[in-house]
Amino acid sequence: MGDWWKKAVVYQIYPRSFKDSNGDGFGDLSGIIEKLDYLKNLGVDIIWLSPVYQSPQKDNGYDISDYRKIDPRFGTNEDMYRLLDQAHRRNIKIVMDLVVNHTSDQHYWFQESRKSKDNPYRDYYFWRDPKPDGSEPNNWGSHFSGSAWTFDEETGQYYLHYFTKQQPDLNWENEKVRQAVYDVMRFWMDKGVDGWRMDVIGGISKYTDFPDYPETNGQKYVLGKYHANGPRLHEYVQEMNREVLSKYDCVTVGEANGSDIEATKKYTDPRRHELNMVFNFDHMAADQKRGTPAGKWAVKPFDLVELKKTLSDWQLELAENGWNTLYFENHDQGRVISRYGNDTAYRVQCAKAFATVLHGLKGTPYVYQGEEIGMVNCDYELNDYRDVEIHNAYRELVIEEKIMTEKVFLDAVAKVGRDNARTPMQWNNGSHAGFTEGTPWLKVNSNYKEINVSQALNDPDSIYYYYQKLIELRHTHDVLTNGDFSLLLPDHPHIFAYTRHSEQEDLLVVANLSESQEVATVSTEGWSPLIYNYPDPPSALSEIQLRPYEAAIFHRAAGESEQLPANT
Ligand code: NOJ
């Protein structure tokens, strides 16, 4: 099967926040269909839909109670088939979210499983006896605070859940579970779905002896290496590939929680027949401290040198047999310009600069809804947030364990809280930003009168048109897909510069990711600008003068000069 996905650009839709067509305050599939021409005009090749299946919505659809049914909030199965048809007519592919590390506790399998120890579905999930003192089987924590185990009175055992207690983890050791998942995949692919984004795929194989974490760092419940990369992970992924994926011309991207470069090579080396690419998280921690009891909420000032090193390591390590995803935003991350950049005075230049450095890399780029118009974080009061992760963390870190003050916690949420990315899409300056005629499920960001799609479409210098051009470059310049990567100025605290090199063409990507004027000591003699984010390209000869958040990509045909800029 082809590797068309290497040249593709993906657009992620978080359906509940994209476009509401019926006034119930939730985005829906008909709303997405209304906006397909907008996405076609942007130039994207693939849409990844966060989950739209039937769900009690304890984790916004990542808790599925029926894998074959569309949730009425989002529409009907017929709407989904219409979306597939309408997208395909526009030559856009549709990727669905495969959430099979866990189900909802309302799924039939779990409803049966919890009934009795000898129920045929008992072994679809992980049930374990309490320790002799009645406590949890081990000290594993949930990603959403507290223990990863919940006691069920009915049968006197605990069940495992890596996320909320309404998201019990499936037991992939059970062949019937695996076959049931493969059936679901076939069901949708036979309807025309073009691929899968696989939620927490790194978690599907468990260490079934469930060892306690020996190092607790003073915490009652620990999240660590046992939560991912279990002994049978790659065996399962290969089986899934053999039984299902290999039979379709599809694209696959795993959310590879807990995966380092070595594990990523295993997933993405085409000779191993697993996945096309995976999402990693290392580069999204350049403003977070590691290893503190505050987890992801321990924020620090953005460190560009760290970001460059991480991205560069991944570029180099996956250069031969592997493939990278390129992303800064998704529904689990704050907006990149609010975290790593400037979302006020230099919002437009900054959004374009981050887009430039990302889309110049080797891999498949992902644009998250609203990123293409420079949407920013929301900075709400605690009660305005809807995310279960935020509220659970508040209870644990601020109220119960007093690890952080409310102020410090809310400042961190304003940077890295997931709802920052989930505020309704800002379509225009009308009521609720044109997202809904009803009451939106999450407040619209108050800046929608200035930041919205209709403004962007009317401004030829908008972030939107800059993305359109970057996407077009990905389609027209093969060096973006295939060229070698080489980092320049690795220790420069404000400049991100690198080259891409192929036999036909070279690119020089350079960006000042700061508010000050900077000088990049790279020569652009013989290079011509392809794209830049100020009205005129940066002035250059032996060195490049860069204005705040100025960015550009230069190119030249191979052979125009012997030497690429030196790595100084
Ligand atoms: C990762 C998803 O991206 C996130 O939104 C969700 O909460 C967890 N997996 C659990 O499914």
Tab-separated table of C-alpha atoms in Angstrom, residues 113-543:
chain	number	residue	atom	x	y	z
A	113	SER	CA	-18.354	-7.985	33.267
A	114	ARG	CA	-19.171	-6.424	36.604
A	115	LYS	CA	-22.195	-8.699	37.201
A	116	SER	CA	-20.360	-11.790	38.449
A	117	LYS	CA	-16.957	-13.425	38.559
A	118	ASP	CA	-18.049	-16.088	36.106
A	119	ASN	CA	-19.739	-13.816	33.601
A	120	PRO	CA	-18.446	-14.535	30.064
A	121	TYR	CA	-17.314	-10.873	29.853
A	122	ARG	CA	-15.526	-10.886	33.233
A	123	ASP	CA	-12.179	-11.330	31.561
A	124	TYR	CA	-12.723	-8.443	29.129
A	125	TYR	CA	-11.386	-6.167	31.887
A	126	PHE	CA	-8.874	-6.414	34.736
A	127	TRP	CA	-10.378	-7.469	38.051
A	128	ARG	CA	-8.167	-8.087	41.075
A	129	ASP	CA	-8.727	-8.845	44.749
A	130	PRO	CA	-8.000	-6.205	47.372
A	131	LYS	CA	-4.777	-6.472	49.343
A	132	PRO	CA	-5.307	-8.178	52.741
A	133	ASP	CA	-5.891	-4.755	54.327
A	134	GLY	CA	-8.635	-4.036	51.788
A	135	SER	CA	-6.582	-1.531	49.812
A	136	GLU	CA	-6.016	-1.388	46.058
A	137	PRO	CA	-4.129	-4.239	44.359
A	138	ASN	CA	-1.130	-1.937	43.784
A	139	ASN	CA	-0.020	1.701	43.983
A	140	TRP	CA	-0.691	2.626	40.378
A	141	GLY	CA	-2.205	6.047	39.798
A	142	SER	CA	-4.771	7.221	37.291
A	143	HIS	CA	-3.883	9.903	34.733
A	144	PHE	CA	-6.796	11.857	36.139
A	145	SER	CA	-5.656	11.753	39.808
A	146	GLY	CA	-6.180	9.150	42.521
A	147	SER	CA	-5.841	5.406	42.216
A	148	ALA	CA	-6.052	3.477	38.949
A	149	TRP	CA	-8.296	0.953	40.738
A	150	THR	CA	-11.928	1.236	41.824
A	151	PHE	CA	-13.611	-1.204	44.154
A	152	ASP	CA	-16.875	-2.695	42.936
A	153	GLU	CA	-19.194	-3.834	45.758
A	154	GLU	CA	-21.086	-6.225	43.511
A	155	THR	CA	-18.280	-8.793	43.322
A	156	GLY	CA	-15.853	-7.498	45.946
A	157	GLN	CA	-12.991	-6.858	43.531
A	158	TYR	CA	-11.190	-3.851	42.111
A	159	TYR	CA	-11.119	-3.032	38.381
A	160	LEU	CA	-8.368	-1.159	36.583
A	161	HIS	CA	-8.788	2.221	34.897
A	162	TYR	CA	-5.914	4.400	33.701
A	163	PHE	CA	-8.276	7.374	33.309
A	164	THR	CA	-11.602	8.138	35.072
A	165	LYS	CA	-13.306	5.357	36.967
A	166	GLN	CA	-15.932	5.398	34.232
A	167	GLN	CA	-13.235	4.277	31.751
A	168	PRO	CA	-12.323	0.668	32.683
A	169	ASP	CA	-9.268	-0.712	30.867
A	170	LEU	CA	-9.807	-3.524	28.394
A	171	ASN	CA	-7.880	-6.754	28.803
A	172	TRP	CA	-6.016	-7.256	25.549
A	173	GLU	CA	-4.637	-10.556	26.822
A	174	ASN	CA	-8.092	-11.875	26.006
A	175	GLU	CA	-8.213	-12.933	22.372
A	176	LYS	CA	-11.951	-12.189	22.250
A	177	VAL	CA	-11.297	-8.565	23.146
A	178	ARG	CA	-8.778	-8.216	20.358
A	179	GLN	CA	-11.081	-9.823	17.818
A	180	ALA	CA	-13.954	-7.587	18.939
A	181	VAL	CA	-11.771	-4.520	18.392
A	182	TYR	CA	-10.733	-5.717	14.947
A	183	ASP	CA	-14.405	-6.222	14.060
A	184	VAL	CA	-15.159	-2.638	15.026
A	185	MET	CA	-12.295	-1.440	12.855
A	186	ARG	CA	-13.556	-3.460	9.877
A	187	PHE	CA	-17.068	-2.140	10.426
A	188	TRP	CA	-15.957	1.460	9.959
A	189	MET	CA	-13.363	0.845	7.293
A	190	ASP	CA	-15.956	-0.987	5.240
A	191	LYS	CA	-18.033	2.181	5.488
A	192	GLY	CA	-15.155	4.167	4.004
A	193	VAL	CA	-13.127	5.354	6.995
A	194	ASP	CA	-9.563	5.924	5.810
A	195	GLY	CA	-7.579	5.271	8.947
A	196	TRP	CA	-7.158	5.516	12.666
A	197	ARG	CA	-5.718	7.689	15.346
A	198	MET	CA	-5.195	5.214	18.177
A	199	ASP	CA	-5.797	6.545	21.643
A	200	VAL	CA	-3.215	5.595	24.343
A	201	ILE	CA	-2.072	2.717	22.206
A	202	GLY	CA	1.063	2.404	24.348
A	203	GLY	CA	-1.160	1.210	27.197
A	204	ILE	CA	-2.941	-1.749	25.634
A	205	SER	CA	-0.467	-4.369	26.852
A	206	LYS	CA	-0.315	-4.507	30.637
A	207	TYR	CA	2.242	-5.847	33.090
A	208	THR	CA	-0.322	-8.341	34.321
A	209	ASP	CA	1.544	-9.152	37.524
A	210	PHE	CA	0.768	-5.524	38.415
A	211	PRO	CA	3.928	-4.794	40.437
A	212	ASP	CA	3.945	-1.901	42.892
A	213	TYR	CA	6.127	1.035	41.872
A	214	PRO	CA	9.039	0.829	44.314
A	215	GLU	CA	9.887	4.549	44.084
A	216	THR	CA	6.923	6.597	45.228
A	217	ASN	CA	8.508	10.042	45.563
A	218	GLY	CA	6.264	10.525	48.594
A	219	GLN	CA	3.097	9.946	46.592
A	220	LYS	CA	0.364	7.462	47.391
A	221	TYR	CA	-0.337	6.612	43.756
A	222	VAL	CA	2.312	6.580	41.071
A	223	LEU	CA	2.200	6.979	37.307
A	224	GLY	CA	5.224	5.616	35.562
A	225	LYS	CA	6.846	3.125	33.271
A	226	TYR	CA	4.480	0.237	34.015
A	227	HIS	CA	1.611	2.205	32.537
A	228	ALA	CA	2.910	1.790	28.990
A	229	ASN	CA	4.952	-0.435	26.702
A	230	GLY	CA	3.841	-3.703	28.249
A	231	PRO	CA	5.505	-6.924	27.125
A	232	ARG	CA	3.011	-7.775	24.376
A	233	LEU	CA	2.448	-4.267	22.954
A	234	HIS	CA	4.186	-4.724	19.624
A	235	GLU	CA	2.840	-8.228	19.229
A	236	TYR	CA	-0.697	-6.808	19.498
A	237	VAL	CA	-0.031	-3.961	17.117
A	238	GLN	CA	1.456	-6.372	14.602
A	239	GLU	CA	-1.520	-8.652	14.946
A	240	MET	CA	-3.874	-5.720	14.351
A	241	ASN	CA	-1.857	-4.782	11.305
A	242	ARG	CA	-1.921	-8.320	9.950
A	243	GLU	CA	-5.606	-8.911	10.592
A	244	VAL	CA	-7.020	-5.518	9.657
A	245	LEU	CA	-4.762	-2.645	8.612
A	246	SER	CA	-2.873	-4.517	5.925
A	247	LYS	CA	-6.161	-5.217	4.153
A	248	TYR	CA	-6.951	-1.522	3.598
A	249	ASP	CA	-5.147	1.426	2.054
A	250	CYS	CA	-5.261	3.401	5.264
A	251	VAL	CA	-3.249	5.716	7.486
A	252	THR	CA	-2.490	5.020	11.133
A	253	VAL	CA	-1.189	7.199	13.905
A	254	GLY	CA	-0.809	5.917	17.434
A	255	GLU	CA	-0.852	8.050	20.531
A	256	ALA	CA	2.331	6.535	21.871
A	257	ASN	CA	2.184	7.425	25.519
A	258	GLY	CA	5.360	6.516	27.315
A	259	SER	CA	7.230	5.915	24.094
A	260	ASP	CA	10.811	7.012	23.624
A	261	ILE	CA	12.754	7.106	20.366
A	262	GLU	CA	13.552	3.385	20.490
A	263	ALA	CA	9.913	2.394	21.035
A	264	THR	CA	8.877	4.780	18.281
A	265	LYS	CA	11.259	3.125	15.869
A	266	LYS	CA	9.554	-0.163	16.656
A	267	TYR	CA	6.122	1.233	15.930
A	268	THR	CA	7.051	3.053	12.743
A	269	ASP	CA	9.754	1.003	11.013
A	270	PRO	CA	7.817	-0.136	7.918
A	271	ARG	CA	9.625	-3.477	7.983
A	272	ARG	CA	7.897	-4.304	11.260
A	273	HIS	CA	4.350	-3.765	9.902
A	274	GLU	CA	2.915	-1.824	12.799
A	275	LEU	CA	1.824	1.824	12.428
A	276	ASN	CA	2.657	4.623	9.995
A	277	MET	CA	3.514	7.139	12.687
A	278	VAL	CA	2.938	7.948	16.342
A	279	PHE	CA	2.456	10.988	18.526
A	280	ASN	CA	5.156	11.549	21.099
A	281	PHE	CA	5.139	14.071	23.879
A	282	ASP	CA	8.737	15.021	24.577
A	283	HIS	CA	8.640	18.262	22.597
A	284	MET	CA	5.469	19.355	24.370
A	285	ALA	CA	7.217	19.542	27.731
A	286	ALA	CA	9.551	22.449	26.974
A	287	ASP	CA	7.630	24.537	29.521
A	288	GLN	CA	7.143	21.810	32.127
A	289	LYS	CA	9.306	20.559	34.977
A	290	ARG	CA	9.710	16.833	35.109
A	291	GLY	CA	9.460	14.467	38.030
A	292	THR	CA	7.656	16.684	40.549
A	293	PRO	CA	4.540	15.613	42.483
A	294	ALA	CA	2.603	18.307	40.594
A	295	GLY	CA	2.901	16.305	37.358
A	296	LYS	CA	1.996	18.236	34.211
A	297	TRP	CA	0.922	21.239	36.294
A	298	ALA	CA	4.523	22.087	37.252
A	299	VAL	CA	5.236	24.692	34.606
A	300	LYS	CA	8.419	26.624	33.857
A	301	PRO	CA	9.380	29.290	31.313
A	302	PHE	CA	9.590	27.965	27.760
A	303	ASP	CA	13.046	26.637	26.887
A	304	LEU	CA	13.714	26.886	23.149
A	305	VAL	CA	17.079	25.123	23.344
A	306	GLU	CA	15.346	22.127	24.894
A	307	LEU	CA	12.601	22.173	22.228
A	308	LYS	CA	15.166	22.293	19.420
A	309	LYS	CA	17.208	19.480	20.881
A	310	THR	CA	14.154	17.271	21.295
A	311	LEU	CA	12.789	17.902	17.810
A	312	SER	CA	16.211	17.515	16.271
A	313	ASP	CA	16.888	14.209	18.044
A	314	TRP	CA	13.598	12.817	16.779
A	315	GLN	CA	14.264	14.098	13.259
A	316	LEU	CA	17.664	12.460	13.124
A	317	GLU	CA	16.754	9.214	14.830
A	318	LEU	CA	13.719	8.535	12.659
A	319	ALA	CA	15.365	9.706	9.447
A	320	GLU	CA	15.831	6.273	7.922
A	321	ASN	CA	13.299	3.721	9.058
A	322	GLY	CA	10.531	5.569	10.774
A	323	TRP	CA	8.309	8.580	10.424
A	324	ASN	CA	7.487	11.582	12.608
A	325	THR	CA	4.243	13.340	13.394
A	326	LEU	CA	4.616	17.112	13.491
A	327	TYR	CA	2.322	18.830	15.928
A	328	PHE	CA	2.212	21.552	18.563
A	329	GLU	CA	-1.500	21.493	19.312
A	330	ASN	CA	-4.307	19.043	19.872
A	331	HIS	CA	-7.287	18.711	22.185
A	332	ASP	CA	-5.008	17.800	25.114
A	333	GLN	CA	-2.589	20.742	24.861
A	334	GLY	CA	-2.801	24.474	25.451
A	335	ARG	CA	-2.420	26.688	22.382
A	336	VAL	CA	1.225	26.826	21.356
A	337	ILE	CA	1.494	30.593	21.048
A	338	SER	CA	0.108	30.973	24.579
A	339	ARG	CA	2.529	28.390	25.970
A	340	TYR	CA	5.717	28.845	24.000
A	341	GLY	CA	5.249	32.229	22.395
A	342	ASN	CA	3.450	35.529	22.505
A	343	ASP	CA	-0.316	35.583	22.121
A	344	THR	CA	-0.807	39.346	22.455
A	345	ALA	CA	1.413	41.969	20.791
A	346	TYR	CA	3.017	39.492	18.352
A	347	ARG	CA	0.185	36.978	18.088
A	348	VAL	CA	0.057	36.915	14.294
A	349	GLN	CA	3.800	36.811	13.644
A	350	CYS	CA	4.261	34.316	16.448
A	351	ALA	CA	1.594	31.921	15.142
A	352	LYS	CA	3.191	32.061	11.707
A	353	ALA	CA	6.676	31.569	13.142
A	354	PHE	CA	5.714	28.425	15.062
A	355	ALA	CA	3.905	27.140	11.990
A	356	THR	CA	7.028	27.751	9.901
A	357	VAL	CA	9.392	25.814	12.134
A	358	LEU	CA	6.959	22.925	12.466
A	359	HIS	CA	5.888	22.612	8.845
A	360	GLY	CA	9.474	22.792	7.642
A	361	LEU	CA	10.344	19.545	9.419
A	362	LYS	CA	10.283	16.000	8.112
A	363	GLY	CA	7.099	14.124	9.021
A	364	THR	CA	3.356	14.514	8.654
A	365	PRO	CA	2.074	17.891	9.914
A	366	TYR	CA	-1.085	18.160	12.024
A	367	VAL	CA	-3.111	21.357	12.287
A	368	TYR	CA	-5.514	21.481	15.214
A	369	GLN	CA	-8.790	23.374	14.736
A	370	GLY	CA	-8.307	27.069	15.402
A	371	GLU	CA	-4.515	26.865	15.166
A	372	GLU	CA	-4.847	28.131	11.584
A	373	ILE	CA	-6.400	31.382	12.813
A	374	GLY	CA	-4.140	31.788	15.842
A	375	MET	CA	-6.661	30.990	18.575
A	376	VAL	CA	-5.214	31.479	22.057
A	377	ASN	CA	-5.660	30.087	25.580
A	378	CYS	CA	-8.733	31.119	27.517
A	379	ASP	CA	-7.597	31.781	31.111
A	380	TYR	CA	-10.982	31.098	32.754
A	381	GLU	CA	-12.141	30.947	36.370
A	382	LEU	CA	-12.075	27.431	37.798
A	383	ASN	CA	-15.816	26.974	37.388
A	384	ASP	CA	-15.724	27.852	33.704
A	385	TYR	CA	-13.559	24.830	32.933
A	386	ARG	CA	-15.350	21.597	32.073
A	387	ASP	CA	-12.429	19.186	31.834
A	388	VAL	CA	-12.480	16.284	34.295
A	389	GLU	CA	-8.660	16.305	34.375
A	390	ILE	CA	-8.566	19.916	35.580
A	391	HIS	CA	-11.193	19.432	38.288
A	392	ASN	CA	-9.723	16.177	39.592
A	393	ALA	CA	-6.241	17.680	39.710
A	394	TYR	CA	-7.569	20.729	41.542
A	395	ARG	CA	-9.187	18.544	44.162
A	396	GLU	CA	-6.075	16.453	44.657
A	397	LEU	CA	-3.272	19.027	44.380
A	398	VAL	CA	-4.923	22.109	45.868
A	399	ILE	CA	-7.588	20.857	48.275
A	400	GLU	CA	-6.477	17.447	49.504
A	401	GLU	CA	-2.692	17.385	49.301
A	402	LYS	CA	-2.013	21.117	49.307
A	403	ILE	CA	0.881	20.713	46.893
A	404	MET	CA	-0.011	23.970	45.136
A	405	THR	CA	-1.978	27.083	45.974
A	406	GLU	CA	-5.105	27.744	43.951
A	407	LYS	CA	-3.362	30.657	42.240
A	408	VAL	CA	-0.340	28.619	41.176
A	409	PHE	CA	-2.611	25.833	39.967
A	410	LEU	CA	-4.843	28.161	37.936
A	411	ASP	CA	-1.805	29.844	36.407
A	412	ALA	CA	-0.639	26.408	35.280
A	413	VAL	CA	-4.096	25.548	33.932
A	414	ALA	CA	-4.040	28.792	31.959
A	415	LYS	CA	-0.936	27.420	30.209
A	416	VAL	CA	-1.407	23.688	29.892
A	417	GLY	CA	-5.053	22.939	30.740
A	418	ARG	CA	-6.829	20.954	28.038
A	419	ASP	CA	-9.876	23.219	27.858
A	420	ASN	CA	-7.675	25.943	26.379
A	421	ALA	CA	-7.807	24.027	23.118
A	422	ARG	CA	-11.423	22.978	23.487
A	423	THR	CA	-13.142	26.362	23.503
A	424	PRO	CA	-15.593	26.653	20.617
A	425	MET	CA	-14.167	27.374	17.197
A	426	GLN	CA	-14.402	31.091	16.430
A	427	TRP	CA	-16.131	31.426	13.082
A	428	ASN	CA	-17.211	35.053	13.114
A	429	ASN	CA	-17.865	38.038	15.360
A	430	GLY	CA	-21.553	37.205	15.853
A	431	SER	CA	-23.213	35.649	18.855
A	432	HIS	CA	-21.117	32.779	20.376
A	433	ALA	CA	-18.599	33.372	17.611
A	434	GLY	CA	-20.935	31.731	15.107
A	435	PHE	CA	-20.319	28.362	16.763
A	436	THR	CA	-23.877	27.808	17.977
A	437	GLU	CA	-27.252	29.459	18.187
A	438	GLY	CA	-27.754	27.851	21.582
A	439	THR	CA	-25.622	27.899	24.713
A	440	PRO	CA	-22.149	26.525	24.063
A	441	TRP	CA	-21.090	23.602	26.274
A	442	LEU	CA	-17.868	25.504	27.100
A	443	LYS	CA	-17.596	29.281	27.109
A	444	VAL	CA	-16.382	30.955	23.930
A	445	ASN	CA	-13.085	32.804	24.317
A	446	SER	CA	-13.882	36.505	24.846
A	447	ASN	CA	-11.488	37.562	22.077
A	448	TYR	CA	-13.697	36.130	19.288
A	449	LYS	CA	-14.545	39.564	17.891
A	450	GLU	CA	-10.900	40.021	16.830
A	451	ILE	CA	-9.883	36.409	16.284
A	452	ASN	CA	-12.247	34.540	13.973
A	453	VAL	CA	-12.390	32.758	10.634
A	454	SER	CA	-14.323	35.432	8.808
A	455	GLN	CA	-11.729	38.048	9.771
A	456	ALA	CA	-8.965	35.677	8.659
A	457	LEU	CA	-10.564	34.981	5.299
A	458	ASN	CA	-10.886	38.728	4.638
A	459	ASP	CA	-7.270	39.510	5.427
A	460	PRO	CA	-4.757	38.412	2.786
A	461	ASP	CA	-1.983	38.530	5.406
A	462	SER	CA	-3.824	36.336	7.879
A	463	ILE	CA	-2.441	33.306	9.657
A	464	TYR	CA	-4.966	31.238	7.700
A	465	TYR	CA	-3.461	32.151	4.334
A	466	TYR	CA	0.025	31.538	5.703
A	467	TYR	CA	-1.035	27.996	6.633
A	468	GLN	CA	-2.610	27.588	3.215
A	469	LYS	CA	0.736	28.437	1.672
A	470	LEU	CA	2.705	26.138	3.988
A	471	ILE	CA	0.353	23.285	3.118
A	472	GLU	CA	0.742	24.014	-0.568
A	473	LEU	CA	4.531	23.984	-0.169
A	474	ARG	CA	4.296	20.536	1.427
A	475	HIS	CA	2.470	19.363	-1.672
A	476	THR	CA	4.783	20.994	-4.193
A	477	HIS	CA	8.276	20.693	-2.674
A	478	ASP	CA	9.361	17.097	-2.238
A	479	VAL	CA	12.308	18.169	-0.140
A	480	LEU	CA	9.827	18.854	2.680
A	481	THR	CA	8.810	15.216	2.616
A	482	ASN	CA	12.136	13.569	1.901
A	483	GLY	CA	14.971	15.975	2.611
A	484	ASP	CA	17.584	15.382	5.302
A	485	PHE	CA	17.382	17.541	8.384
A	486	SER	CA	20.235	19.390	10.015
A	487	LEU	CA	19.929	21.729	12.991
A	488	LEU	CA	21.817	25.045	12.964
A	489	LEU	CA	22.686	27.196	15.973
A	490	PRO	CA	21.604	24.516	18.500
A	491	ASP	CA	22.507	26.639	21.523
A	492	HIS	CA	20.980	29.893	20.379
A	493	PRO	CA	18.328	30.764	22.985
A	494	HIS	CA	15.974	32.549	20.573
A	495	ILE	CA	16.589	31.354	17.043
A	496	PHE	CA	15.369	28.097	15.559
A	497	ALA	CA	17.190	27.428	12.293
A	498	TYR	CA	17.734	24.297	10.266
A	499	THR	CA	18.264	23.048	6.749
A	500	ARG	CA	16.559	20.400	4.678
A	501	HIS	CA	18.555	18.848	1.908
A	502	SER	CA	17.670	16.647	-1.056
A	503	GLU	CA	19.304	15.958	-4.378
A	504	GLN	CA	17.013	18.440	-6.102
A	505	GLU	CA	16.644	21.229	-3.601
A	506	ASP	CA	17.752	22.682	-0.285
A	507	LEU	CA	15.702	24.619	2.233
A	508	LEU	CA	16.826	26.929	4.998
A	509	VAL	CA	14.248	27.467	7.729
A	510	VAL	CA	14.914	30.244	10.181
A	511	ALA	CA	12.796	31.814	12.905
A	512	ASN	CA	13.288	34.187	15.771
A	513	LEU	CA	11.052	32.848	18.528
A	514	SER	CA	11.420	35.849	20.794
A	515	GLU	CA	10.268	39.435	21.213
A	516	SER	CA	13.703	40.939	20.651
A	517	GLN	CA	15.649	41.660	17.482
A	518	GLU	CA	18.053	38.798	16.808
A	519	VAL	CA	20.870	38.025	14.430
A	520	ALA	CA	21.271	34.553	12.952
A	521	THR	CA	24.811	33.928	11.818
A	522	VAL	CA	23.843	32.018	8.706
A	523	SER	CA	24.375	33.228	5.198
A	524	THR	CA	21.542	33.380	2.692
A	525	GLU	CA	23.700	34.213	-0.265
A	526	GLY	CA	22.327	32.297	-3.207
A	527	TRP	CA	19.037	31.456	-1.494
A	528	SER	CA	15.637	32.894	-2.397
A	529	PRO	CA	12.768	33.339	0.044
A	530	LEU	CA	9.832	30.963	-0.383
A	531	ILE	CA	7.634	32.157	2.459
A	532	TYR	CA	8.039	34.759	5.200
A	533	ASN	CA	5.853	36.305	7.865
A	534	TYR	CA	6.629	40.035	7.631
A	535	PRO	CA	5.685	42.122	4.573
A	536	ASP	CA	9.225	41.755	3.243
A	537	PRO	CA	11.702	38.897	3.740
A	538	PRO	CA	14.334	39.162	6.461
A	539	SER	CA	17.366	41.129	5.330
A	540	ALA	CA	20.327	38.915	4.896
A	541	LEU	CA	23.713	38.404	3.402
A	542	SER	CA	26.325	37.012	5.687
A	543	GLU	CA	23.922	37.053	8.606
